[in-house]
Structure formats: C-alpha cells, structure tokens
Amino acid sequence: MNLSNQVNLHQLETYFIESKRSIAGSIILSFGIVYILYTLSVPLYISLIWFAAILTTSLVRLKLSKHFLIHIKPAAKSTENLSLANLIVLTITSLVWSSAYIALMYYGDNSFDLIAILILIGFIGSSIFSAGAYLPFYLALNLIPTVIAFVYYFNQANHIVPVTAPLILLAILFIFSSAYRYAEQVRATETNHLTLQQAKNDIIKVLGSAGEYRDEDTGNHILRMSHSCYLLAKEIGIDEERAREIESASTLHDVGKIGIPDKILLKPGPLDDAEREIMNDHTAIGYKILDAVDSPVIDLAKIITMTHHEKWDGSGYPHGLQGEQIPIEGRIAAICDVFDALTSERPYKKPWSHQDAAQYLLDHKGTHFDPKLVESFINILPEIISYRLSKP
C-alpha cells in the first residue's frame, strides 16, 4: 500500500473513532429539537418521523464505524466501498437535519430563525473534531444543511438584521475553513508519522538482510517469513497495527547469525554437537545486538529473536520454554520460519513441496509448534503460497 493510501486509511480510522461522539451528540441534540418542535405545535407524527430518521441514520453510522474498526482490511477497494456508503448515509443525515432547521424557521416566529442558525453553527462547529479528520465526510454532513438553512434564512428579508447577517456568514466561513485546516493538519501529521515509520522499517529490513546475507539466502526469505507472520497474526485476531509490528520485528529473527563463523554458518551438511551449540548462540547474539536500541518494534524483535527456536513441548532453546510460556510472537515466528526454510533450497537440501512442508507442521503440532497456530496457518496457506510465488 502506497503512502497516500495509508494516510487515507489513518484519516478514516480517526474519523470512525471520533464519530461515536458525534453520533451520541446528535442523538442528544435531537431530543432537544423534538421538544422545541412540540412547543411550536408541529404535528407529533412529523416530529416522531424526524426522530426515527435521525435514530436510523445514527445506527447505520455506528454500524459502519464498528465494521471499519473491527473488520476492515487495509485494501483500497474495501475502504473505497465503505467510504462511499458512509458518504451516502451522511448526506441523508444532513438532509434530515436540514428539515429540522427549516421547520424551526417555518413554524416559529421571527426569533426562531436566529435560534435555528445558532443551532446550525453549533452543530457544524462541534463536528470539526468528530468528522473533520476526513474532509469529504465533514462536508457531506454539514454543507447541505448549511446551504439550505442559510438560503432559507436570507430569503426571509424582513427577518434579517443587517448586522447579524454578515456576522453569521463570517462565522460559518470561519468554521468551514477551520475544518479544512484541521483535516490538512491530520493528513500532514499522519504523512510525517508514516514516512518516519517507513524509514524505521527500511532500516530494520536492511539489518535483517545482513544476517540472512551471510547464510547464502540472499533472496526474499525475510520478506516471505515476515509477511507470513503478519498473515498469521491477523488470522488469529491480532489487530492491524500490532500485526504490522510483528511483521517488521520478525525480519530480525536471525540477525544474530552475523556473529556465527562462516565455517559453521555455511557448512554444506549437518552440524556436529559442538557446531550446533555455537549455531544456537545466534539467538543470544541477536538479542545483544538489538538490546542497544530502545523502541517498541525492536523490543518485540528481541522477544522473537530469543524465542522463535523454543518448542511447544519444552525441548527447544535457549531457555527450554514450553506451551504458552513462549510468547505468542515467538510461536508465530517459529511456524513461519520453519515453513519457509523447508520450502527453500539450501546448499545441503532441495526445497520441499508446500504440501510436504504443511504436513510437517501438522505432524509436529503439540511437540514443536502451538497446535492452534498450526491450524490457523493451514487456513491461510493459499495466501502464503500466493505471496511466496511472488517472492521466489
């Protein structure tokens, strides 16, 4: 996903997080509108229909928000469809609110014209922080009722006080310009954050590649393995941000191989016991290398580096952890690393088929691997194979 799409995704996320407050506020305000309409002798059925419309659009907005925050995947098409649906709902919502402003002016005396405009100003002003993060949504929610109410207000020539008209216009223009500036500020902040994050990720990948390069695996092992970790993390319900952190951190799982002598690292055959003991030190070496840096992703990388060779039954290294004593990130990395290693060509072996490697995981679940994670890995095997074929 390119930077622009990532920024759009974060803007949408900000909007949907804040939209819950907007929805709650609009429902509370609607009670007040219904009461005012009642005091103006508006037929009760009209007020109830209007309130039902507000409640319906609010529930749909809440459903769309929940869908995005819990289920949506960061794909351009899925966010595009959801954005369009939300724009339609917000446009309908704005038309419903427009009818309320006009009803206040139509059924009330001259003083209610100003009251309606003040309610409108309060509505469009308060929604800057709840909807302004994504400008198209803010405009869909506020532009139509503003134009309709304002045109109606100015058509009542005998109601206009010469001083209030330009002040109201300036206030509305200021609010809309503030919404624009807020959206641009959110976008600029997200762009800077994501650019910095991408730079950090690139550095991590370079460092991870350094460890793999000496192992004569100069292809895309770390890309394949780390992406598999991301897919598996998502499959078991880990949220998008954490899954991406696991993807970045797992690229460093074998960085400690930098400290292993070539005669052992590049040996075209089985290692003897002494050599195996030295090779196993790469987890501790990797931890020491990473321990010089303090950041959330590097802290996660240290966990993966130290635990991706632990086994479910406690027979792994370096600490002999077993079961859920092994951090979930280490258990994820163990499965993805072994699968990619089995299906890759090495100086001492031919690559296994995807089916044989998958069967190996199944045969060793409960001993080497977390049984539930193996089942989840098998569920996403087609996605993993597809990505692997694109990164041979």
Tab-separated table of C-alpha atoms in Angstrom:
chain	number	residue	atom	x	y	z
A	1	MET	CA	0.000	0.000	0.000
A	2	ASN	CA	1.441	3.387	-1.015
A	3	LEU	CA	1.865	6.293	1.378
A	4	SER	CA	-1.204	8.192	0.151
A	5	ASN	CA	-3.482	5.196	0.723
A	6	GLN	CA	-2.001	4.635	4.173
A	7	VAL	CA	-2.659	8.275	5.092
A	8	ASN	CA	-6.255	7.983	3.850
A	9	LEU	CA	-6.682	4.851	5.928
A	10	HIS	CA	-5.462	6.618	9.076
A	11	GLN	CA	-7.733	9.593	8.391
A	12	LEU	CA	-10.680	7.220	8.070
A	13	GLU	CA	-9.653	5.497	11.283
A	14	THR	CA	-9.519	8.846	13.111
A	15	TYR	CA	-12.962	9.749	11.782
A	16	PHE	CA	-14.574	6.451	12.756
A	17	ILE	CA	-13.071	6.541	16.245
A	18	GLU	CA	-14.368	10.073	16.833
A	19	SER	CA	-17.698	9.513	15.047
A	20	LYS	CA	-19.104	7.715	18.092
A	21	ARG	CA	-19.057	11.027	19.965
A	22	SER	CA	-20.698	12.760	17.023
A	23	ILE	CA	-23.443	10.144	16.896
A	24	ALA	CA	-24.082	10.402	20.634
A	25	GLY	CA	-24.153	14.191	20.445
A	26	SER	CA	-26.572	14.255	17.515
A	27	ILE	CA	-28.990	11.907	19.296
A	28	ILE	CA	-28.914	14.064	22.439
A	29	LEU	CA	-29.448	17.206	20.350
A	30	SER	CA	-32.332	15.557	18.500
A	31	PHE	CA	-34.250	15.217	21.789
A	32	GLY	CA	-33.984	18.976	22.206
A	33	ILE	CA	-35.145	19.590	18.636
A	34	VAL	CA	-38.163	17.312	19.135
A	35	TYR	CA	-39.093	19.213	22.292
A	36	ILE	CA	-38.825	22.581	20.533
A	37	LEU	CA	-40.930	21.336	17.618
A	38	TYR	CA	-43.511	20.086	20.119
A	39	THR	CA	-43.732	23.514	21.750
A	40	LEU	CA	-44.261	25.039	18.286
A	41	SER	CA	-47.316	22.802	17.752
A	42	VAL	CA	-45.674	20.794	14.991
A	43	PRO	CA	-47.805	17.655	14.417
A	44	LEU	CA	-46.489	14.901	16.673
A	45	TYR	CA	-46.235	12.344	13.876
A	46	ILE	CA	-43.882	14.660	11.952
A	47	SER	CA	-41.600	15.017	14.979
A	48	LEU	CA	-41.608	11.251	15.540
A	49	ILE	CA	-40.837	10.519	11.884
A	50	TRP	CA	-37.980	13.008	12.017
A	51	PHE	CA	-36.581	11.494	15.224
A	52	ALA	CA	-36.877	7.974	13.760
A	53	ALA	CA	-34.887	9.125	10.726
A	54	ILE	CA	-32.147	10.561	12.956
A	55	LEU	CA	-32.031	7.378	15.033
A	56	THR	CA	-31.877	5.166	11.922
A	57	THR	CA	-29.044	7.086	10.281
A	58	SER	CA	-27.183	7.171	13.598
A	59	LEU	CA	-27.416	3.387	13.966
A	60	VAL	CA	-26.216	2.870	10.387
A	61	ARG	CA	-23.278	5.215	11.010
A	62	LEU	CA	-22.450	3.295	14.188
A	63	LYS	CA	-22.568	0.002	12.284
A	64	LEU	CA	-20.233	1.331	9.585
A	65	SER	CA	-17.858	2.608	12.267
A	66	LYS	CA	-17.803	-0.766	14.013
A	67	HIS	CA	-17.261	-2.566	10.707
A	68	PHE	CA	-14.268	-0.398	9.863
A	69	LEU	CA	-12.600	-0.529	13.271
A	70	ILE	CA	-13.054	-4.283	13.776
A	71	HIS	CA	-13.311	-5.988	10.393
A	72	ILE	CA	-11.974	-3.790	7.608
A	73	LYS	CA	-8.744	-4.818	5.874
A	74	PRO	CA	-6.364	-2.137	4.581
A	75	ALA	CA	-7.252	-2.682	0.924
A	76	ALA	CA	-8.065	0.218	-1.369
A	77	LYS	CA	-11.279	-1.348	-2.682
A	78	SER	CA	-12.734	-2.195	0.722
A	79	THR	CA	-12.084	1.282	2.125
A	80	GLU	CA	-13.443	2.860	-1.054
A	81	ASN	CA	-16.733	0.980	-0.775
A	82	LEU	CA	-17.100	1.759	2.920
A	83	SER	CA	-16.292	5.434	2.350
A	84	LEU	CA	-18.964	5.660	-0.345
A	85	ALA	CA	-21.538	4.018	1.920
A	86	ASN	CA	-20.681	6.410	4.732
A	87	LEU	CA	-20.889	9.425	2.400
A	88	ILE	CA	-24.404	8.377	1.374
A	89	VAL	CA	-25.502	7.934	4.990
A	90	LEU	CA	-24.016	11.298	5.995
A	91	THR	CA	-25.741	13.009	3.066
A	92	ILE	CA	-29.083	11.549	4.150
A	93	THR	CA	-28.336	12.619	7.729
A	94	SER	CA	-27.614	16.155	6.560
A	95	LEU	CA	-30.940	16.317	4.698
A	96	VAL	CA	-32.788	15.179	7.814
A	97	TRP	CA	-31.104	17.900	9.882
A	98	SER	CA	-31.881	20.462	7.154
A	99	SER	CA	-35.572	19.699	7.522
A	100	ALA	CA	-35.324	20.384	11.271
A	101	TYR	CA	-33.741	23.814	10.760
A	102	ILE	CA	-36.376	24.775	8.203
A	103	ALA	CA	-39.175	23.507	10.462
A	104	LEU	CA	-37.906	25.727	13.275
A	105	MET	CA	-37.996	28.730	10.956
A	106	TYR	CA	-41.311	27.848	9.333
A	107	TYR	CA	-43.316	27.016	12.464
A	108	GLY	CA	-41.669	29.509	14.815
A	109	ASP	CA	-41.813	33.261	14.932
A	110	ASN	CA	-39.001	35.528	13.778
A	111	SER	CA	-36.864	34.768	16.822
A	112	PHE	CA	-36.630	31.086	15.850
A	113	ASP	CA	-34.832	31.978	12.623
A	114	LEU	CA	-31.838	33.083	14.665
A	115	ILE	CA	-32.184	30.127	17.063
A	116	ALA	CA	-32.096	27.713	14.116
A	117	ILE	CA	-28.984	29.392	12.708
A	118	LEU	CA	-27.269	29.283	16.103
A	119	ILE	CA	-28.058	25.559	16.438
A	120	LEU	CA	-26.649	25.064	12.942
A	121	ILE	CA	-23.449	26.926	13.834
A	122	GLY	CA	-23.070	24.853	16.988
A	123	PHE	CA	-23.620	21.644	15.016
A	124	ILE	CA	-21.082	22.366	12.264
A	125	GLY	CA	-18.587	23.709	14.795
A	126	SER	CA	-18.754	20.771	17.184
A	127	SER	CA	-18.455	18.251	14.339
A	128	ILE	CA	-15.000	19.516	13.323
A	129	PHE	CA	-13.280	17.200	15.796
A	130	SER	CA	-15.697	14.315	15.273
A	131	ALA	CA	-15.868	14.423	11.458
A	132	GLY	CA	-13.239	16.929	10.349
A	133	ALA	CA	-10.380	14.425	10.170
A	134	TYR	CA	-11.714	13.355	6.771
A	135	LEU	CA	-12.940	16.468	4.938
A	136	PRO	CA	-15.338	14.765	2.451
A	137	PHE	CA	-17.268	13.299	5.406
A	138	TYR	CA	-17.400	16.672	7.158
A	139	LEU	CA	-18.738	18.376	4.031
A	140	ALA	CA	-21.291	15.614	3.414
A	141	LEU	CA	-22.595	16.043	6.952
A	142	ASN	CA	-22.649	19.847	7.099
A	143	LEU	CA	-22.608	21.513	3.674
A	144	ILE	CA	-26.174	20.730	2.559
A	145	PRO	CA	-27.958	21.808	5.775
A	146	THR	CA	-25.801	24.938	5.913
A	147	VAL	CA	-26.677	25.975	2.366
A	148	ILE	CA	-30.380	25.106	2.683
A	149	ALA	CA	-30.848	26.796	6.052
A	150	PHE	CA	-28.814	29.814	5.019
A	151	VAL	CA	-30.674	30.299	1.723
A	152	TYR	CA	-34.000	29.989	3.553
A	153	TYR	CA	-32.834	32.470	6.184
A	154	PHE	CA	-31.759	35.077	3.647
A	155	ASN	CA	-34.990	34.685	1.679
A	156	GLN	CA	-36.841	35.944	4.752
A	157	ALA	CA	-35.838	39.513	4.010
A	158	ASN	CA	-37.970	41.026	6.722
A	159	HIS	CA	-36.326	38.780	9.344
A	160	ILE	CA	-32.751	39.817	8.663
A	161	VAL	CA	-31.000	42.206	10.965
A	162	PRO	CA	-28.307	43.948	8.835
A	163	VAL	CA	-25.589	43.427	11.453
A	164	THR	CA	-26.269	39.752	12.193
A	165	ALA	CA	-26.302	38.553	8.577
A	166	PRO	CA	-22.623	39.250	7.755
A	167	LEU	CA	-21.537	38.094	11.212
A	168	ILE	CA	-23.320	34.782	10.749
A	169	LEU	CA	-21.806	34.385	7.286
A	170	LEU	CA	-18.302	35.097	8.587
A	171	ALA	CA	-18.791	32.657	11.469
A	172	ILE	CA	-19.842	29.868	9.107
A	173	LEU	CA	-16.971	30.574	6.700
A	174	PHE	CA	-14.526	30.522	9.619
A	175	ILE	CA	-15.874	27.174	10.846
A	176	PHE	CA	-15.587	25.553	7.416
A	177	SER	CA	-12.068	26.925	6.933
A	178	SER	CA	-11.164	25.550	10.372
A	179	ALA	CA	-12.480	22.140	9.325
A	180	TYR	CA	-10.289	22.289	6.213
A	181	ARG	CA	-7.209	23.261	8.229
A	182	TYR	CA	-7.890	20.505	10.754
A	183	ALA	CA	-8.184	17.872	8.005
A	184	GLU	CA	-4.926	19.085	6.442
A	185	GLN	CA	-3.210	19.031	9.830
A	186	VAL	CA	-4.342	15.446	10.440
A	187	ARG	CA	-3.132	14.470	6.981
A	188	ALA	CA	0.243	16.184	7.422
A	189	THR	CA	0.745	14.598	10.846
A	190	GLU	CA	-0.097	11.138	9.522
A	191	THR	CA	2.164	11.634	6.488
A	192	ASN	CA	5.119	12.594	8.684
A	193	HIS	CA	4.431	9.721	11.081
A	194	LEU	CA	4.141	7.122	8.321
A	195	THR	CA	7.211	8.448	6.493
A	196	LEU	CA	9.259	8.148	9.678
A	197	GLN	CA	7.806	4.707	10.375
A	198	GLN	CA	8.664	3.567	6.848
A	199	ALA	CA	12.232	4.777	7.299
A	200	LYS	CA	12.490	2.784	10.544
A	201	ASN	CA	11.067	-0.299	8.831
A	202	ASP	CA	13.548	0.049	5.963
A	203	ILE	CA	16.435	0.195	8.443
A	204	ILE	CA	15.091	-2.883	10.225
A	205	LYS	CA	14.825	-4.773	6.919
A	206	VAL	CA	18.385	-3.830	5.978
A	207	LEU	CA	19.661	-5.055	9.339
A	208	GLY	CA	17.649	-8.248	8.983
A	209	SER	CA	19.016	-8.797	5.474
A	210	ALA	CA	22.553	-8.504	6.821
A	211	GLY	CA	22.002	-11.582	8.961
A	212	GLU	CA	20.431	-13.527	6.115
A	213	TYR	CA	23.039	-12.476	3.528
A	214	ARG	CA	25.813	-14.446	5.187
A	215	ASP	CA	23.610	-17.528	5.189
A	216	GLU	CA	23.697	-17.586	1.364
A	217	ASP	CA	19.989	-16.912	1.368
A	218	THR	CA	20.201	-13.620	-0.496
A	219	GLY	CA	16.685	-13.899	-1.867
A	220	ASN	CA	13.477	-12.927	-0.166
A	221	HIS	CA	13.409	-15.233	2.857
A	222	ILE	CA	12.891	-12.458	5.392
A	223	LEU	CA	10.175	-10.858	3.253
A	224	ARG	CA	8.334	-14.158	2.884
A	225	MET	CA	8.757	-15.187	6.503
A	226	SER	CA	7.788	-11.794	7.950
A	227	HIS	CA	4.739	-11.464	5.700
A	228	SER	CA	3.627	-14.935	6.756
A	229	CYS	CA	3.928	-13.764	10.370
A	230	TYR	CA	1.690	-10.806	9.534
A	231	LEU	CA	-0.930	-13.001	7.862
A	232	LEU	CA	-0.923	-15.495	10.735
A	233	ALA	CA	-1.188	-12.722	13.334
A	234	LYS	CA	-4.212	-11.290	11.525
A	235	GLU	CA	-5.774	-14.741	11.200
A	236	ILE	CA	-5.790	-15.261	14.977
A	237	GLY	CA	-7.348	-11.860	15.638
A	238	ILE	CA	-4.372	-9.620	16.354
A	239	ASP	CA	-5.173	-6.038	15.332
A	240	GLU	CA	-3.683	-4.437	12.222
A	241	GLU	CA	-1.157	-2.198	13.982
A	242	ARG	CA	0.230	-4.985	16.171
A	243	ALA	CA	0.324	-7.394	13.218
A	244	ARG	CA	2.405	-4.886	11.250
A	245	GLU	CA	4.764	-4.530	14.209
A	246	ILE	CA	5.182	-8.320	14.278
A	247	GLU	CA	5.867	-8.259	10.532
A	248	SER	CA	8.618	-5.654	10.964
A	249	ALA	CA	10.118	-7.218	14.086
A	250	SER	CA	10.232	-10.738	12.644
A	251	THR	CA	12.622	-9.613	9.897
A	252	LEU	CA	15.289	-9.531	12.624
A	253	HIS	CA	14.702	-13.051	13.921
A	254	ASP	CA	18.086	-14.316	12.690
A	255	VAL	CA	20.145	-11.124	12.910
A	256	GLY	CA	22.423	-12.902	15.389
A	257	LYS	CA	23.802	-15.053	12.543
A	258	ILE	CA	26.114	-12.115	11.866
A	259	GLY	CA	28.180	-13.392	14.800
A	260	ILE	CA	28.389	-17.038	13.672
A	261	PRO	CA	31.642	-18.155	11.938
A	262	ASP	CA	31.320	-18.828	8.200
A	263	LYS	CA	32.654	-22.375	8.515
A	264	ILE	CA	29.642	-23.225	10.660
A	265	LEU	CA	27.034	-20.966	9.096
A	266	LEU	CA	27.851	-22.049	5.543
A	267	LYS	CA	28.657	-25.698	6.217
A	268	PRO	CA	27.001	-27.788	3.436
A	269	GLY	CA	25.917	-30.574	5.740
A	270	PRO	CA	24.765	-31.477	9.247
A	271	LEU	CA	26.457	-29.753	12.182
A	272	ASP	CA	28.143	-31.739	14.923
A	273	ASP	CA	27.239	-31.158	18.573
A	274	ALA	CA	29.898	-28.503	19.157
A	275	GLU	CA	28.977	-26.653	15.982
A	276	ARG	CA	25.290	-26.870	16.813
A	277	GLU	CA	25.961	-25.311	20.215
A	278	ILE	CA	27.749	-22.391	18.562
A	279	MET	CA	24.968	-22.007	15.989
A	280	ASN	CA	22.373	-21.933	18.750
A	281	ASP	CA	24.147	-18.906	20.199
A	282	HIS	CA	22.770	-16.777	17.359
A	283	THR	CA	19.641	-16.103	19.434
A	284	ALA	CA	21.660	-14.597	22.291
A	285	ILE	CA	23.910	-12.710	19.865
A	286	GLY	CA	20.868	-11.251	18.136
A	287	TYR	CA	19.399	-10.187	21.450
A	288	LYS	CA	22.630	-8.408	22.429
A	289	ILE	CA	22.755	-6.591	19.085
A	290	LEU	CA	19.169	-5.401	19.418
A	291	ASP	CA	19.453	-4.588	23.107
A	292	ALA	CA	21.397	-1.446	22.219
A	293	VAL	CA	18.226	0.073	20.733
A	294	ASP	CA	15.107	1.082	22.643
A	295	SER	CA	11.893	1.124	20.595
A	296	PRO	CA	8.623	-0.859	20.643
A	297	VAL	CA	9.399	-2.721	17.400
A	298	ILE	CA	12.949	-3.564	18.478
A	299	ASP	CA	11.680	-4.727	21.872
A	300	LEU	CA	9.323	-7.052	20.009
A	301	ALA	CA	12.186	-8.168	17.763
A	302	LYS	CA	14.203	-9.121	20.854
A	303	ILE	CA	11.342	-11.347	22.012
A	304	ILE	CA	11.102	-13.041	18.618
A	305	THR	CA	14.881	-13.414	18.336
A	306	MET	CA	15.101	-15.170	21.707
A	307	THR	CA	12.018	-17.387	21.414
A	308	HIS	CA	11.492	-18.470	17.791
A	309	HIS	CA	13.544	-21.634	18.425
A	310	GLU	CA	11.611	-22.614	21.552
A	311	LYS	CA	9.305	-25.626	21.157
A	312	TRP	CA	5.808	-26.277	22.440
A	313	ASP	CA	6.947	-29.360	24.412
A	314	GLY	CA	9.873	-27.536	26.058
A	315	SER	CA	12.653	-29.189	24.046
A	316	GLY	CA	13.727	-26.021	22.245
A	317	TYR	CA	16.388	-23.443	23.015
A	318	PRO	CA	17.757	-21.244	24.541
A	319	HIS	CA	15.584	-21.451	27.696
A	320	GLY	CA	13.501	-24.594	27.214
A	321	LEU	CA	10.209	-22.720	27.449
A	322	GLN	CA	7.068	-24.724	26.793
A	323	GLY	CA	3.449	-24.113	25.846
A	324	GLU	CA	2.159	-20.629	26.492
A	325	GLN	CA	5.349	-19.728	28.352
A	326	ILE	CA	6.580	-18.972	24.838
A	327	PRO	CA	5.359	-15.509	23.772
A	328	ILE	CA	2.758	-15.642	21.015
A	329	GLU	CA	5.078	-13.687	18.706
A	330	GLY	CA	7.785	-16.324	19.096
A	331	ARG	CA	5.296	-19.123	18.408
A	332	ILE	CA	4.109	-17.357	15.262
A	333	ALA	CA	7.672	-16.795	14.031
A	334	ALA	CA	8.632	-20.429	14.706
A	335	ILE	CA	5.949	-21.778	12.368
A	336	CYS	CA	6.562	-19.242	9.613
A	337	ASP	CA	10.357	-19.606	9.773
A	338	VAL	CA	10.298	-23.404	9.587
A	339	PHE	CA	7.774	-23.453	6.737
A	340	ASP	CA	9.829	-21.044	4.651
A	341	ALA	CA	13.072	-22.865	5.466
A	342	LEU	CA	11.589	-26.214	4.427
A	343	THR	CA	10.288	-24.852	1.129
A	344	SER	CA	13.566	-23.055	0.293
A	345	GLU	CA	16.590	-24.529	-1.434
A	346	ARG	CA	19.740	-24.712	0.667
A	347	PRO	CA	23.270	-25.969	-0.167
A	348	TYR	CA	22.558	-29.175	1.750
A	349	LYS	CA	18.949	-29.847	0.648
A	350	LYS	CA	16.366	-29.474	-2.071
A	351	PRO	CA	13.213	-27.438	-1.385
A	352	TRP	CA	10.218	-29.310	-0.031
A	353	SER	CA	6.836	-29.015	-1.685
A	354	HIS	CA	4.285	-26.768	0.008
A	355	GLN	CA	2.152	-29.810	0.780
A	356	ASP	CA	5.022	-31.715	2.410
A	357	ALA	CA	6.033	-28.681	4.477
A	358	ALA	CA	2.439	-28.182	5.617
A	359	GLN	CA	2.231	-31.841	6.579
A	360	TYR	CA	5.442	-31.462	8.606
A	361	LEU	CA	3.806	-28.677	10.602
A	362	LEU	CA	0.736	-30.836	11.199
A	363	ASP	CA	2.874	-33.809	12.230
A	364	HIS	CA	4.743	-31.681	14.778
A	365	LYS	CA	1.903	-29.660	16.268
A	366	GLY	CA	1.807	-30.195	20.003
A	367	THR	CA	5.510	-31.062	20.084
A	368	HIS	CA	7.397	-28.402	18.143
A	369	PHE	CA	4.554	-25.997	17.368
A	370	ASP	CA	1.486	-24.471	19.007
A	371	PRO	CA	-1.366	-26.749	17.785
A	372	LYS	CA	-3.924	-23.949	17.384
A	373	LEU	CA	-1.481	-21.764	15.488
A	374	VAL	CA	-0.680	-24.604	13.106
A	375	GLU	CA	-4.381	-24.987	12.290
A	376	SER	CA	-4.651	-21.241	11.720
A	377	PHE	CA	-1.562	-21.349	9.496
A	378	ILE	CA	-3.113	-24.104	7.379
A	379	ASN	CA	-6.236	-21.944	6.978
A	380	ILE	CA	-4.220	-19.167	5.328
A	381	LEU	CA	-1.839	-21.441	3.407
A	382	PRO	CA	-3.232	-20.378	-0.014
A	383	GLU	CA	-2.438	-16.722	0.784
A	384	ILE	CA	1.045	-17.641	1.991
A	385	ILE	CA	1.774	-19.729	-1.106
A	386	SER	CA	0.499	-16.937	-3.368
A	387	TYR	CA	2.810	-14.415	-1.720
A	388	ARG	CA	5.706	-16.872	-1.758
A	389	LEU	CA	5.339	-17.403	-5.511
A	390	SER	CA	5.553	-13.633	-5.976
A	391	LYS	CA	8.782	-13.508	-3.915
A	392	PRO	CA	10.771	-16.587	-5.040
